CSV table of C-alpha atoms in Angstrom, one decimal:
chain,number,residue,atom,x,y,z
A,28,MET,CA,76.5,-25.9,76.1
A,29,TYR,CA,78.9,-26.4,73.8
A,30,HIS,CA,80.4,-29.6,75.7
A,31,GLN,CA,77.5,-31.2,75.8
A,32,ILE,CA,76.8,-30.8,72.1
A,33,THR,CA,80.5,-31.6,70.8
A,34,LYS,CA,80.3,-34.9,73.6
A,35,LEU,CA,77.0,-36.0,71.8
A,36,LYS,CA,78.7,-36.1,68.7
A,37,GLN,CA,81.4,-38.0,69.5
A,38,ASN,CA,78.9,-40.6,70.8
A,39,CYS,CA,77.0,-40.6,67.3
A,40,LEU,CA,80.3,-41.3,65.7
A,41,VAL,CA,81.2,-43.9,67.9
A,42,TYR,CA,77.3,-46.0,67.2
A,43,VAL,CA,78.1,-45.1,63.3
A,44,LYS,CA,81.8,-46.6,64.0
A,45,GLN,CA,79.9,-50.0,65.2
A,46,LEU,CA,77.2,-50.3,62.8
A,47,GLN,CA,80.0,-50.5,60.0
A,48,ASN,CA,81.9,-53.2,62.4
A,49,ILE,CA,78.5,-55.0,62.4
A,50,LYS,CA,78.0,-54.8,58.5
A,51,ARG,CA,81.4,-55.5,57.8
A,52,SER,CA,81.3,-58.8,60.0
A,53,ILE,CA,77.7,-59.6,58.3
A,54,PHE,CA,79.3,-59.5,54.7
A,55,ALA,CA,82.6,-61.5,55.6
A,56,SER,CA,80.4,-64.3,57.4
A,57,PHE,CA,78.1,-64.2,54.1
A,58,PHE,CA,80.9,-64.7,51.7
A,59,CYS,CA,82.3,-67.4,54.1
A,60,LEU,CA,79.3,-69.1,52.5
A,61,PRO,CA,79.7,-71.9,50.2
A,62,THR,CA,79.1,-70.9,46.9
A,63,SER,CA,76.6,-73.4,45.9
A,64,LEU,CA,75.3,-72.0,48.8
A,65,LEU,CA,75.2,-67.9,47.9
A,66,ALA,CA,74.1,-69.0,44.2
A,67,LEU,CA,70.7,-70.7,45.2
A,68,ILE,CA,69.8,-67.3,47.2
A,69,PHE,CA,70.7,-64.8,44.5
A,70,PHE,CA,68.5,-67.7,42.7
A,71,LEU,CA,65.4,-67.1,45.1
A,72,LEU,CA,66.2,-63.5,45.3
A,73,LEU,CA,65.5,-63.0,41.2
A,74,LEU,CA,62.4,-65.5,41.5
A,75,TYR,CA,61.0,-63.2,44.3
A,76,ASN,CA,61.9,-60.1,42.5
A,77,GLY,CA,60.5,-61.6,38.9
A,78,PHE,CA,57.3,-62.6,40.6
A,79,ALA,CA,56.7,-59.3,42.1
A,80,VAL,CA,57.3,-57.4,38.4
A,81,PHE,CA,55.3,-59.5,36.0
A,82,TYR,CA,52.2,-60.4,38.2
A,83,VAL,CA,49.1,-58.7,37.1
A,84,HIS,CA,45.6,-58.8,37.8
A,85,PRO,CA,43.5,-59.2,34.8
A,86,PRO,CA,40.5,-57.5,34.5
A,87,PHE,CA,37.1,-58.8,35.1
A,88,PRO,CA,33.8,-57.9,34.1
A,89,SER,CA,31.8,-56.8,37.1
A,90,LYS,CA,28.5,-58.9,37.8
A,91,PRO,CA,26.0,-57.8,35.8
A,92,GLN,CA,23.2,-55.9,36.8
A,93,PRO,CA,19.9,-57.6,36.9
A,94,GLU,CA,17.2,-56.4,34.0
A,95,PRO,CA,14.6,-53.9,35.8
A,96,ALA,CA,11.7,-55.2,36.3
A,97,ASN,CA,9.0,-54.4,33.9
A,98,PHE,CA,5.3,-55.0,35.2
A,99,SER,CA,3.4,-52.2,32.2
A,100,LYS,CA,0.4,-54.4,30.0
A,101,ALA,CA,3.2,-54.6,27.5
A,102,ASN,CA,5.1,-57.0,29.1
A,103,LEU,CA,2.7,-58.9,31.5
A,104,ALA,CA,4.2,-62.2,31.2
A,105,ARG,CA,7.9,-61.8,31.9
A,106,ASN,CA,8.6,-64.0,34.8
A,107,SER,CA,8.2,-66.5,31.9
A,108,LEU,CA,11.6,-66.4,31.6
A,109,LYS,CA,12.3,-67.6,35.2
A,110,LYS,CA,11.0,-71.2,34.3
A,111,LEU,CA,11.9,-73.9,36.6
A,112,PRO,CA,15.1,-76.5,34.5
A,113,SER,CA,12.5,-79.3,34.8
A,114,SER,CA,11.2,-77.7,32.0
A,115,VAL,CA,10.6,-80.1,29.0
A,116,MET,CA,10.7,-80.6,25.1
A,117,TYR,CA,7.9,-82.4,23.7
A,118,ALA,CA,8.6,-82.4,19.6
A,119,VAL,CA,5.5,-84.1,17.1
A,120,LYS,CA,6.4,-84.9,13.9
A,121,GLU,CA,2.8,-85.5,11.6
A,122,ASP,CA,2.7,-87.8,9.4
A,123,THR,CA,0.5,-86.0,7.2
A,124,PRO,CA,1.2,-82.1,7.4
A,125,SER,CA,-1.7,-79.7,8.0
A,126,VAL,CA,-2.1,-76.5,6.0
A,127,ILE,CA,0.0,-73.8,7.3
A,128,LEU,CA,-2.3,-71.1,9.2
A,129,LYS,CA,-2.8,-67.6,8.0
A,130,THR,CA,-0.8,-65.1,10.7
A,131,LEU,CA,-3.4,-64.2,13.4
A,132,LEU,CA,-1.3,-61.4,14.9
A,133,PRO,CA,0.2,-59.0,12.4
A,134,LEU,CA,4.6,-59.3,12.8
A,135,LEU,CA,5.7,-56.3,14.7
A,136,GLN,CA,9.2,-54.9,13.5
A,137,ASN,CA,9.5,-53.2,17.0
A,138,PRO,CA,12.7,-50.5,16.5
A,139,ALA,CA,13.9,-51.3,20.3
A,140,ILE,CA,15.1,-54.6,19.9
A,141,SER,CA,17.8,-54.9,16.8
A,142,MET,CA,20.3,-56.9,16.4
A,143,THR,CA,22.7,-58.1,19.3
A,144,PRO,CA,26.4,-57.9,18.4
A,145,ILE,CA,28.3,-61.1,19.4
A,146,ASN,CA,28.8,-61.0,23.2
A,147,ARG,CA,32.8,-61.2,23.9
A,148,SER,CA,32.5,-61.3,27.4
A,149,VAL,CA,31.3,-64.9,28.1
A,150,VAL,CA,35.2,-66.1,26.6
A,151,LEU,CA,36.5,-66.0,29.9
A,152,LYS,CA,36.7,-67.9,33.1
A,153,PRO,CA,33.3,-69.4,34.4
A,154,LYS,CA,32.2,-68.2,38.0
A,155,LYS,CA,32.6,-70.5,41.0
A,156,ALA,CA,28.8,-70.5,40.5
A,157,HIS,CA,29.1,-73.5,37.7
A,158,GLY,CA,32.7,-74.9,38.1
A,159,TYR,CA,33.7,-76.8,34.5
A,160,LYS,CA,34.1,-79.9,36.6
A,161,ALA,CA,30.2,-80.0,37.3
A,162,VAL,CA,29.6,-78.6,33.3
A,163,LYS,CA,31.6,-81.8,32.2
A,164,ARG,CA,29.9,-84.1,35.0
A,165,MET,CA,26.3,-82.6,33.5
A,166,LEU,CA,27.3,-82.8,29.3
A,167,ARG,CA,29.4,-86.1,30.1
A,168,SER,CA,28.2,-88.8,27.6
A,169,GLY,CA,28.6,-92.3,28.2
A,170,ASP,CA,28.2,-95.5,26.6
A,171,ASN,CA,24.4,-95.4,26.3
A,172,SER,CA,24.4,-91.6,24.6
A,173,LYS,CA,26.4,-93.1,21.8
A,174,GLN,CA,23.9,-95.5,20.8
A,175,PHE,CA,21.5,-92.4,20.8
A,176,SER,CA,20.7,-92.3,16.8
A,177,THR,CA,20.6,-96.4,17.0
A,178,ARG,CA,18.1,-96.5,19.4
A,179,ILE,CA,15.9,-93.8,18.6
A,180,ARG,CA,15.6,-95.6,14.8
A,181,ASP,CA,14.6,-98.8,16.2
A,182,PHE,CA,12.2,-97.6,18.4
A,183,LEU,CA,10.6,-95.2,16.3
A,184,GLY,CA,10.6,-97.1,13.8
A,185,ASN,CA,9.4,-100.5,15.2
A,186,ARG,CA,6.2,-99.3,17.2
A,187,GLY,CA,3.9,-97.9,14.6
A,188,CYS,CA,3.8,-94.4,15.4
A,189,LYS,CA,1.4,-92.4,14.5
A,190,VAL,CA,2.9,-89.3,16.3
A,191,LYS,CA,6.3,-88.7,17.4
A,192,PHE,CA,7.0,-86.7,20.9
A,193,PHE,CA,10.5,-85.6,21.9
A,194,MET,CA,11.1,-84.7,25.4
A,195,THR,CA,14.1,-83.1,27.0
A,196,TRP,CA,14.6,-83.9,31.2
A,197,ILE,CA,17.5,-82.1,32.3
A,198,SER,CA,17.1,-82.1,36.4
A,199,SER,CA,16.2,-84.4,39.1
A,200,LEU,CA,13.4,-87.3,38.4
A,201,LYS,CA,9.8,-86.3,39.3
A,202,PRO,CA,6.8,-87.7,37.7
A,203,PHE,CA,5.0,-86.0,35.0
A,204,VAL,CA,0.4,-87.7,27.7
A,205,HIS,CA,-0.7,-88.4,24.4
A,206,PRO,CA,-2.1,-92.1,24.3
A,207,TYR,CA,-1.4,-92.5,20.8
A,208,ALA,CA,1.8,-91.1,20.4
A,209,CYS,CA,5.7,-92.4,21.2
A,210,LEU,CA,7.3,-90.5,23.3
A,211,VAL,CA,11.5,-90.1,23.4
A,212,ILE,CA,12.6,-88.7,26.1
A,213,VAL,CA,16.0,-87.2,26.0
A,214,SER,CA,17.4,-87.8,29.5
A,215,ASN,CA,20.7,-88.5,31.4
A,216,SER,CA,18.2,-89.1,34.9
A,217,MET,CA,15.4,-91.0,33.2
A,218,ASP,CA,18.1,-93.3,31.1
A,219,ALA,CA,18.3,-95.3,34.0
A,220,GLU,CA,17.4,-97.5,36.4
A,221,SER,CA,15.3,-95.4,39.0
A,222,GLY,CA,14.4,-93.3,35.9
A,223,SER,CA,12.3,-96.5,35.4
A,224,LEU,CA,10.6,-96.6,38.3
A,225,VAL,CA,8.9,-93.1,37.3
A,226,LEU,CA,8.1,-94.3,33.7
A,227,LYS,CA,6.9,-98.0,35.1
A,228,PRO,CA,3.1,-96.3,35.4
A,229,PHE,CA,3.3,-95.4,32.0
A,230,LEU,CA,4.5,-98.2,30.1
A,231,ASP,CA,1.7,-100.3,32.6
A,232,LYS,CA,-1.1,-98.1,30.7
A,233,GLY,CA,0.1,-99.1,27.2
A,234,PHE,CA,2.2,-95.8,26.8
A,235,LYS,CA,5.0,-96.0,23.6
A,236,LEU,CA,7.8,-94.8,25.3
A,237,ILE,CA,11.6,-94.9,26.1
A,238,ALA,CA,14.3,-92.6,27.5
A,239,ILE,CA,17.5,-92.4,26.3
A,240,LYS,CA,20.9,-90.3,27.4
A,241,PRO,CA,21.4,-86.8,24.9
A,242,ASP,CA,23.9,-87.6,22.4
A,243,PHE,CA,25.0,-83.6,22.2
A,244,ASP,CA,27.6,-84.0,19.0
A,245,TYR,CA,24.5,-85.4,17.1
A,246,ILE,CA,22.1,-83.3,18.1
A,247,PHE,CA,24.2,-80.1,17.7
A,248,LYS,CA,25.6,-81.6,14.3
A,249,ASP,CA,25.5,-79.3,11.5
A,250,THR,CA,24.5,-76.0,13.7
A,251,HIS,CA,25.8,-73.2,14.8
A,252,ALA,CA,25.3,-75.4,18.5
A,253,GLU,CA,28.1,-77.5,17.8
A,254,LYS,CA,30.7,-75.1,17.5
A,255,TRP,CA,29.0,-73.2,20.9
A,256,PHE,CA,29.0,-76.5,22.3
A,257,LYS,CA,32.6,-77.3,22.0
A,258,GLY,CA,33.5,-74.0,23.4
A,259,LEU,CA,31.7,-74.8,26.6
A,260,LYS,CA,33.2,-78.0,26.3
A,261,LYS,CA,36.9,-76.4,26.2
A,262,GLY,CA,36.0,-73.7,28.7
A,263,ASN,CA,36.1,-70.9,25.9
A,264,VAL,CA,32.5,-70.1,26.7
A,265,SER,CA,31.4,-69.0,30.6
A,266,PRO,CA,28.2,-71.0,31.6
A,267,GLY,CA,27.2,-68.0,33.8
A,268,GLU,CA,25.0,-68.1,36.7
A,269,VAL,CA,22.0,-68.8,35.3
A,270,SER,CA,20.9,-72.7,35.3
A,271,LEU,CA,23.5,-74.5,32.6
A,272,GLY,CA,20.3,-76.7,32.6
A,273,GLN,CA,18.3,-74.0,31.9
A,274,ASN,CA,19.9,-72.8,28.7
A,275,MET,CA,21.2,-76.1,27.9
A,276,SER,CA,16.7,-77.4,27.9
A,277,ASN,CA,16.6,-73.6,25.9
A,278,LEU,CA,19.3,-74.8,23.0
A,279,LEU,CA,18.0,-78.8,23.1
A,280,ARG,CA,14.7,-77.9,22.0
A,281,LEU,CA,15.1,-75.8,19.2
A,282,ALA,CA,17.8,-78.6,17.8
A,283,LEU,CA,15.2,-81.2,18.3
A,284,LEU,CA,12.9,-79.1,16.8
A,285,TYR,CA,15.5,-78.7,14.2
A,286,LYS,CA,16.5,-81.9,13.1
A,287,PHE,CA,13.1,-83.8,13.7
A,288,GLY,CA,10.3,-81.2,14.0
A,289,GLY,CA,7.7,-81.2,16.3
A,290,ILE,CA,6.3,-79.5,19.0
A,291,TYR,CA,8.4,-78.1,22.5
A,292,MET,CA,6.2,-77.9,25.1
A,293,ASP,CA,7.1,-77.0,28.8
A,294,THR,CA,6.0,-79.0,31.8
A,295,ASP,CA,3.8,-76.5,33.4
A,296,VAL,CA,1.7,-76.6,30.0
A,297,ILE,CA,-1.8,-78.2,30.2
A,298,VAL,CA,-3.2,-79.1,26.8
A,299,LEU,CA,-7.0,-78.8,26.1
A,300,LYS,CA,-7.4,-79.5,22.2
A,301,THR,CA,-5.3,-81.7,19.7
A,302,LEU,CA,-2.4,-79.4,18.3
A,303,THR,CA,-2.2,-81.1,15.3
A,304,LYS,CA,-3.8,-78.6,12.8
A,305,LEU,CA,-1.3,-76.1,14.0
A,306,ARG,CA,1.9,-76.2,12.2
A,307,ASN,CA,5.2,-73.4,12.5
A,308,ALA,CA,3.7,-71.3,14.9
A,309,ILE,CA,5.2,-69.6,18.0
A,310,GLY,CA,2.5,-68.0,20.8
A,311,ALA,CA,2.2,-64.3,21.5
A,312,GLN,CA,2.9,-64.1,25.2
A,313,SER,CA,1.7,-60.3,25.7
A,314,ILE,CA,0.3,-57.7,23.3
A,315,ASP,CA,0.2,-54.0,22.8
A,316,LEU,CA,-3.2,-52.7,23.9
A,317,GLU,CA,-3.0,-49.5,21.5
A,318,ASN,CA,-2.5,-51.6,18.2
A,319,GLY,CA,-3.3,-55.1,19.2
A,320,ASN,CA,0.3,-55.9,18.1
A,321,TRP,CA,2.4,-58.7,19.5
A,322,SER,CA,4.8,-57.1,22.2
A,323,ARG,CA,6.6,-60.0,23.4
A,324,LEU,CA,6.8,-64.2,22.7
A,325,ASN,CA,7.3,-66.6,24.4
A,326,ASN,CA,9.0,-70.3,23.8
A,327,ALA,CA,7.2,-72.5,25.9
A,328,VAL,CA,5.5,-73.8,23.1
A,329,LEU,CA,7.0,-73.8,20.3
A,330,ILE,CA,5.5,-75.9,16.7
A,331,PHE,CA,8.0,-76.2,13.9
A,332,ASP,CA,8.8,-78.2,10.5
A,333,LYS,CA,11.6,-80.3,10.1
A,334,LYS,CA,14.4,-77.5,9.4
A,335,HIS,CA,12.6,-74.6,9.5
A,336,PRO,CA,14.6,-71.5,8.4
A,337,LEU,CA,13.2,-69.6,11.4
A,338,VAL,CA,14.5,-72.9,14.0
A,339,TYR,CA,18.1,-72.2,12.3
A,340,LYS,CA,18.1,-68.6,12.8
A,341,PHE,CA,17.2,-69.5,16.8
A,342,ILE,CA,20.2,-71.6,17.1
A,343,GLU,CA,22.2,-69.1,15.8
A,344,GLU,CA,21.4,-66.7,17.6
A,345,PHE,CA,22.1,-68.7,20.5
A,346,ALA,CA,25.1,-69.3,19.8
A,347,LEU,CA,26.6,-66.0,18.8
A,348,THR,CA,24.9,-64.0,21.7
A,349,PHE,CA,24.5,-66.8,24.6
A,350,ASP,CA,24.7,-65.0,27.7
A,351,GLY,CA,24.7,-66.9,30.7
A,352,ASN,CA,24.2,-64.4,33.3
A,353,LYS,CA,21.1,-62.6,32.1
A,354,TRP,CA,17.8,-64.7,32.7
A,355,GLY,CA,15.9,-65.5,29.4
A,356,HIS,CA,18.2,-63.5,27.2
A,357,ASN,CA,18.9,-67.0,25.8
A,358,GLY,CA,14.7,-68.2,25.6
A,359,PRO,CA,11.8,-66.1,25.5
A,360,TYR,CA,14.1,-62.7,24.8
A,361,LEU,CA,16.0,-64.8,21.9
A,362,VAL,CA,12.6,-66.0,20.1
A,363,SER,CA,11.6,-61.9,20.1
A,364,ARG,CA,14.3,-60.9,19.1
A,365,VAL,CA,14.9,-63.0,15.8
A,366,VAL,CA,10.9,-63.0,14.6
A,367,SER,CA,11.1,-59.3,15.2
A,368,ARG,CA,14.4,-58.9,12.8
A,369,VAL,CA,12.9,-61.0,10.3
A,370,ASN,CA,9.2,-60.1,10.0
A,371,ARG,CA,8.1,-59.7,6.4
A,372,THR,CA,11.4,-61.8,5.2
A,373,PRO,CA,10.7,-63.7,2.2
A,374,GLY,CA,10.9,-67.7,3.3
A,375,PHE,CA,10.0,-67.5,6.6
A,376,ASP,CA,6.1,-68.8,6.8
A,377,PHE,CA,5.2,-68.9,10.2
A,378,THR,CA,1.9,-67.4,12.3
A,379,VAL,CA,2.2,-65.7,15.1
A,380,LEU,CA,-0.6,-67.1,17.3
A,381,PRO,CA,-2.3,-64.4,20.2
A,382,PRO,CA,-2.1,-64.8,24.0
A,383,SER,CA,-5.2,-66.6,24.2
A,384,ALA,CA,-4.0,-69.6,22.3
A,385,PHE,CA,-1.4,-70.8,25.6
A,386,TYR,CA,-1.1,-68.1,28.2
A,387,PRO,CA,-5.0,-67.0,28.4
A,388,VAL,CA,-3.4,-65.6,32.0
A,389,ASN,CA,-0.9,-63.8,32.9
A,390,TRP,CA,1.6,-64.7,35.4
A,391,GLY,CA,0.5,-61.9,37.7
A,392,ARG,CA,-3.2,-63.9,38.6
A,393,VAL,CA,-2.4,-67.4,37.9
A,394,LYS,CA,-3.5,-67.5,41.2
A,395,SER,CA,-6.9,-66.8,40.4
A,396,LEU,CA,-7.1,-70.3,38.1
A,397,PHE,CA,-6.4,-72.2,41.1
A,398,LYS,CA,-9.2,-70.8,43.9
A,399,GLY,CA,-12.5,-72.1,44.7
A,400,PRO,CA,-16.1,-70.4,44.3
A,401,GLU,CA,-16.3,-67.8,46.8
A,402,GLY,CA,-19.6,-66.9,46.5
A,403,LYS,CA,-22.1,-66.3,43.7
A,404,ALA,CA,-20.2,-63.4,42.1
A,405,HIS,CA,-17.1,-65.2,41.7
A,406,SER,CA,-18.8,-68.5,41.2
A,407,THR,CA,-19.9,-66.3,37.9
A,408,TRP,CA,-16.4,-65.2,36.8
A,409,LEU,CA,-14.8,-68.6,37.0
A,410,ARG,CA,-17.7,-70.1,35.1
A,411,LYS,CA,-17.2,-67.7,32.7
A,412,LYS,CA,-13.6,-67.9,32.6
A,413,LEU,CA,-13.0,-71.3,32.0
A,414,GLU,CA,-15.8,-71.2,29.1
A,415,GLN,CA,-13.3,-68.5,27.4
A,416,ILE,CA,-10.6,-70.3,27.7
A,417,LYS,CA,-11.6,-73.6,26.9
A,418,SER,CA,-13.3,-72.0,23.9
A,419,GLU,CA,-10.1,-69.8,22.7
A,420,SER,CA,-7.3,-71.8,23.9
A,421,PHE,CA,-5.1,-74.2,22.9
A,422,ALA,CA,-3.4,-74.8,25.9
A,423,VAL,CA,-2.5,-73.0,29.5
A,424,HIS,CA,0.4,-72.2,30.5
A,425,LEU,CA,0.9,-72.2,34.5
A,426,TRP,CA,4.1,-69.7,35.3
A,427,ASN,CA,4.9,-72.5,37.3
A,428,ARG,CA,7.4,-70.2,39.2
A,429,GLN,CA,4.0,-68.5,40.8
A,430,SER,CA,2.2,-71.9,40.9
A,431,ARG,CA,4.2,-74.8,41.9
A,432,LYS,CA,3.3,-74.4,45.5
A,433,ILE,CA,-0.6,-73.3,45.2
A,434,LYS,CA,-3.4,-76.2,46.1
A,435,ALA,CA,-6.0,-76.4,43.3
A,436,GLU,CA,-9.2,-76.1,45.1
A,437,SER,CA,-12.4,-77.8,44.5
A,438,GLY,CA,-14.4,-75.8,42.1
A,439,SER,CA,-11.4,-73.7,40.4
A,440,ILE,CA,-10.6,-73.6,37.2
A,441,ILE,CA,-7.7,-75.9,37.2
A,442,ASN,CA,-9.5,-78.3,39.1
A,443,HIS,CA,-12.3,-78.7,36.6
A,444,ILE,CA,-9.4,-78.8,33.8
A,445,MET,CA,-7.5,-81.3,35.7
A,446,LEU,CA,-10.7,-83.7,35.9
A,447,ASP,CA,-11.0,-83.3,31.9
A,448,CYS,CA,-7.3,-83.5,30.7
A,449,CYS,CA,-5.0,-85.2,33.6
A,450,VAL,CA,-4.2,-88.9,33.3
A,451,PHE,CA,-3.3,-89.8,36.7
A,452,CYS,CA,-4.9,-87.5,38.9
A,453,ASN,CA,-7.1,-89.8,41.9
A,454,SER,CA,-7.7,-86.7,43.4
A,455,SER,CA,-9.9,-83.2,43.2
A,456,SER,CA,-7.1,-81.4,45.6
A,457,SER,CA,-4.0,-82.6,44.2
A,458,THR,CA,-1.4,-79.7,44.3
A,459,LEU,CA,0.0,-79.2,41.1
């Protein structure tokens, strides 16, 4: 037994000696290499070591959790936040301002709504959903956009406009007016050869309108939007996951209203009555049934004078608290936050209109407007609802996300409204 252990030990010593010989041979061969090659090898080893030591993984914020849906009576119309990017902006300036209306609903100071701090998280690398190349393509200004101020002055100055409309269009072309007004369409897609084909039927009917590519620098100048927009172009502001077109529409409507004064209106709003008597007004989307105060405002319809202080505050709030990952944060929730904050502050003269003014039907029941009569009782309900809308509403918001694929049935409320208000409708079975 002792002899076997001794023999195994001797074998191990032999193997160790052989390994040492191999090691010496390798080192001898290595040092025989040219000096320049040795320097290159050492440099590569140092470079690899540097990457291994100093490489870090920056902590990016996790994907924000969506706000929980609230289907309480105080928030029945939440889905107004889910507008399509085809929302547009109408700004109307009256030659003779009307008398300021008294507030129809008391302004509610909601303690749950407080000053929102500046969101530092937006200053980071954008997610792949909105690469900055796509952002730059959307925001780039062509030669025509630099003529924005000249073209708009020439158009409005030579048409004898009694009423001036402004509209933004930031999505693809889709056919969409006030017969006695001038309409300026601020749009890249409309200010093109293909866009002129869409506008031709309106021009042939005598409507006064023009499409102009937006000059964002001119429109945002001397507002908080100017600095925010520069940050967006430089890549210092993340556009987020929500459609950039939607958020640009949210900002453009405010900037155009502040620069020109007028009326903003989404494309999914049907006007029933003249709006010329309204001034410095915003509509409540829902009210608190217990106290009658508004609980949520909406920005689908905005009516304000040029350089109104409340619109200035809206733009400031947009620039300081922008969050491209929260749907509605920069739109309906924004106007609700600001109005709640400036409640009864001197110098902010405006009117909060009741939901019946622009939102007579909440998003969850908008389908009922498209249904035709299904019996005597239903027919009676339709007739009374139509009478109520015609009596109390200036316009009807159709909540496009819920109604865009619904066909207006014969005898429905929408069918009657179409026959009264539609410019180009040739059939009562048109799809809205």
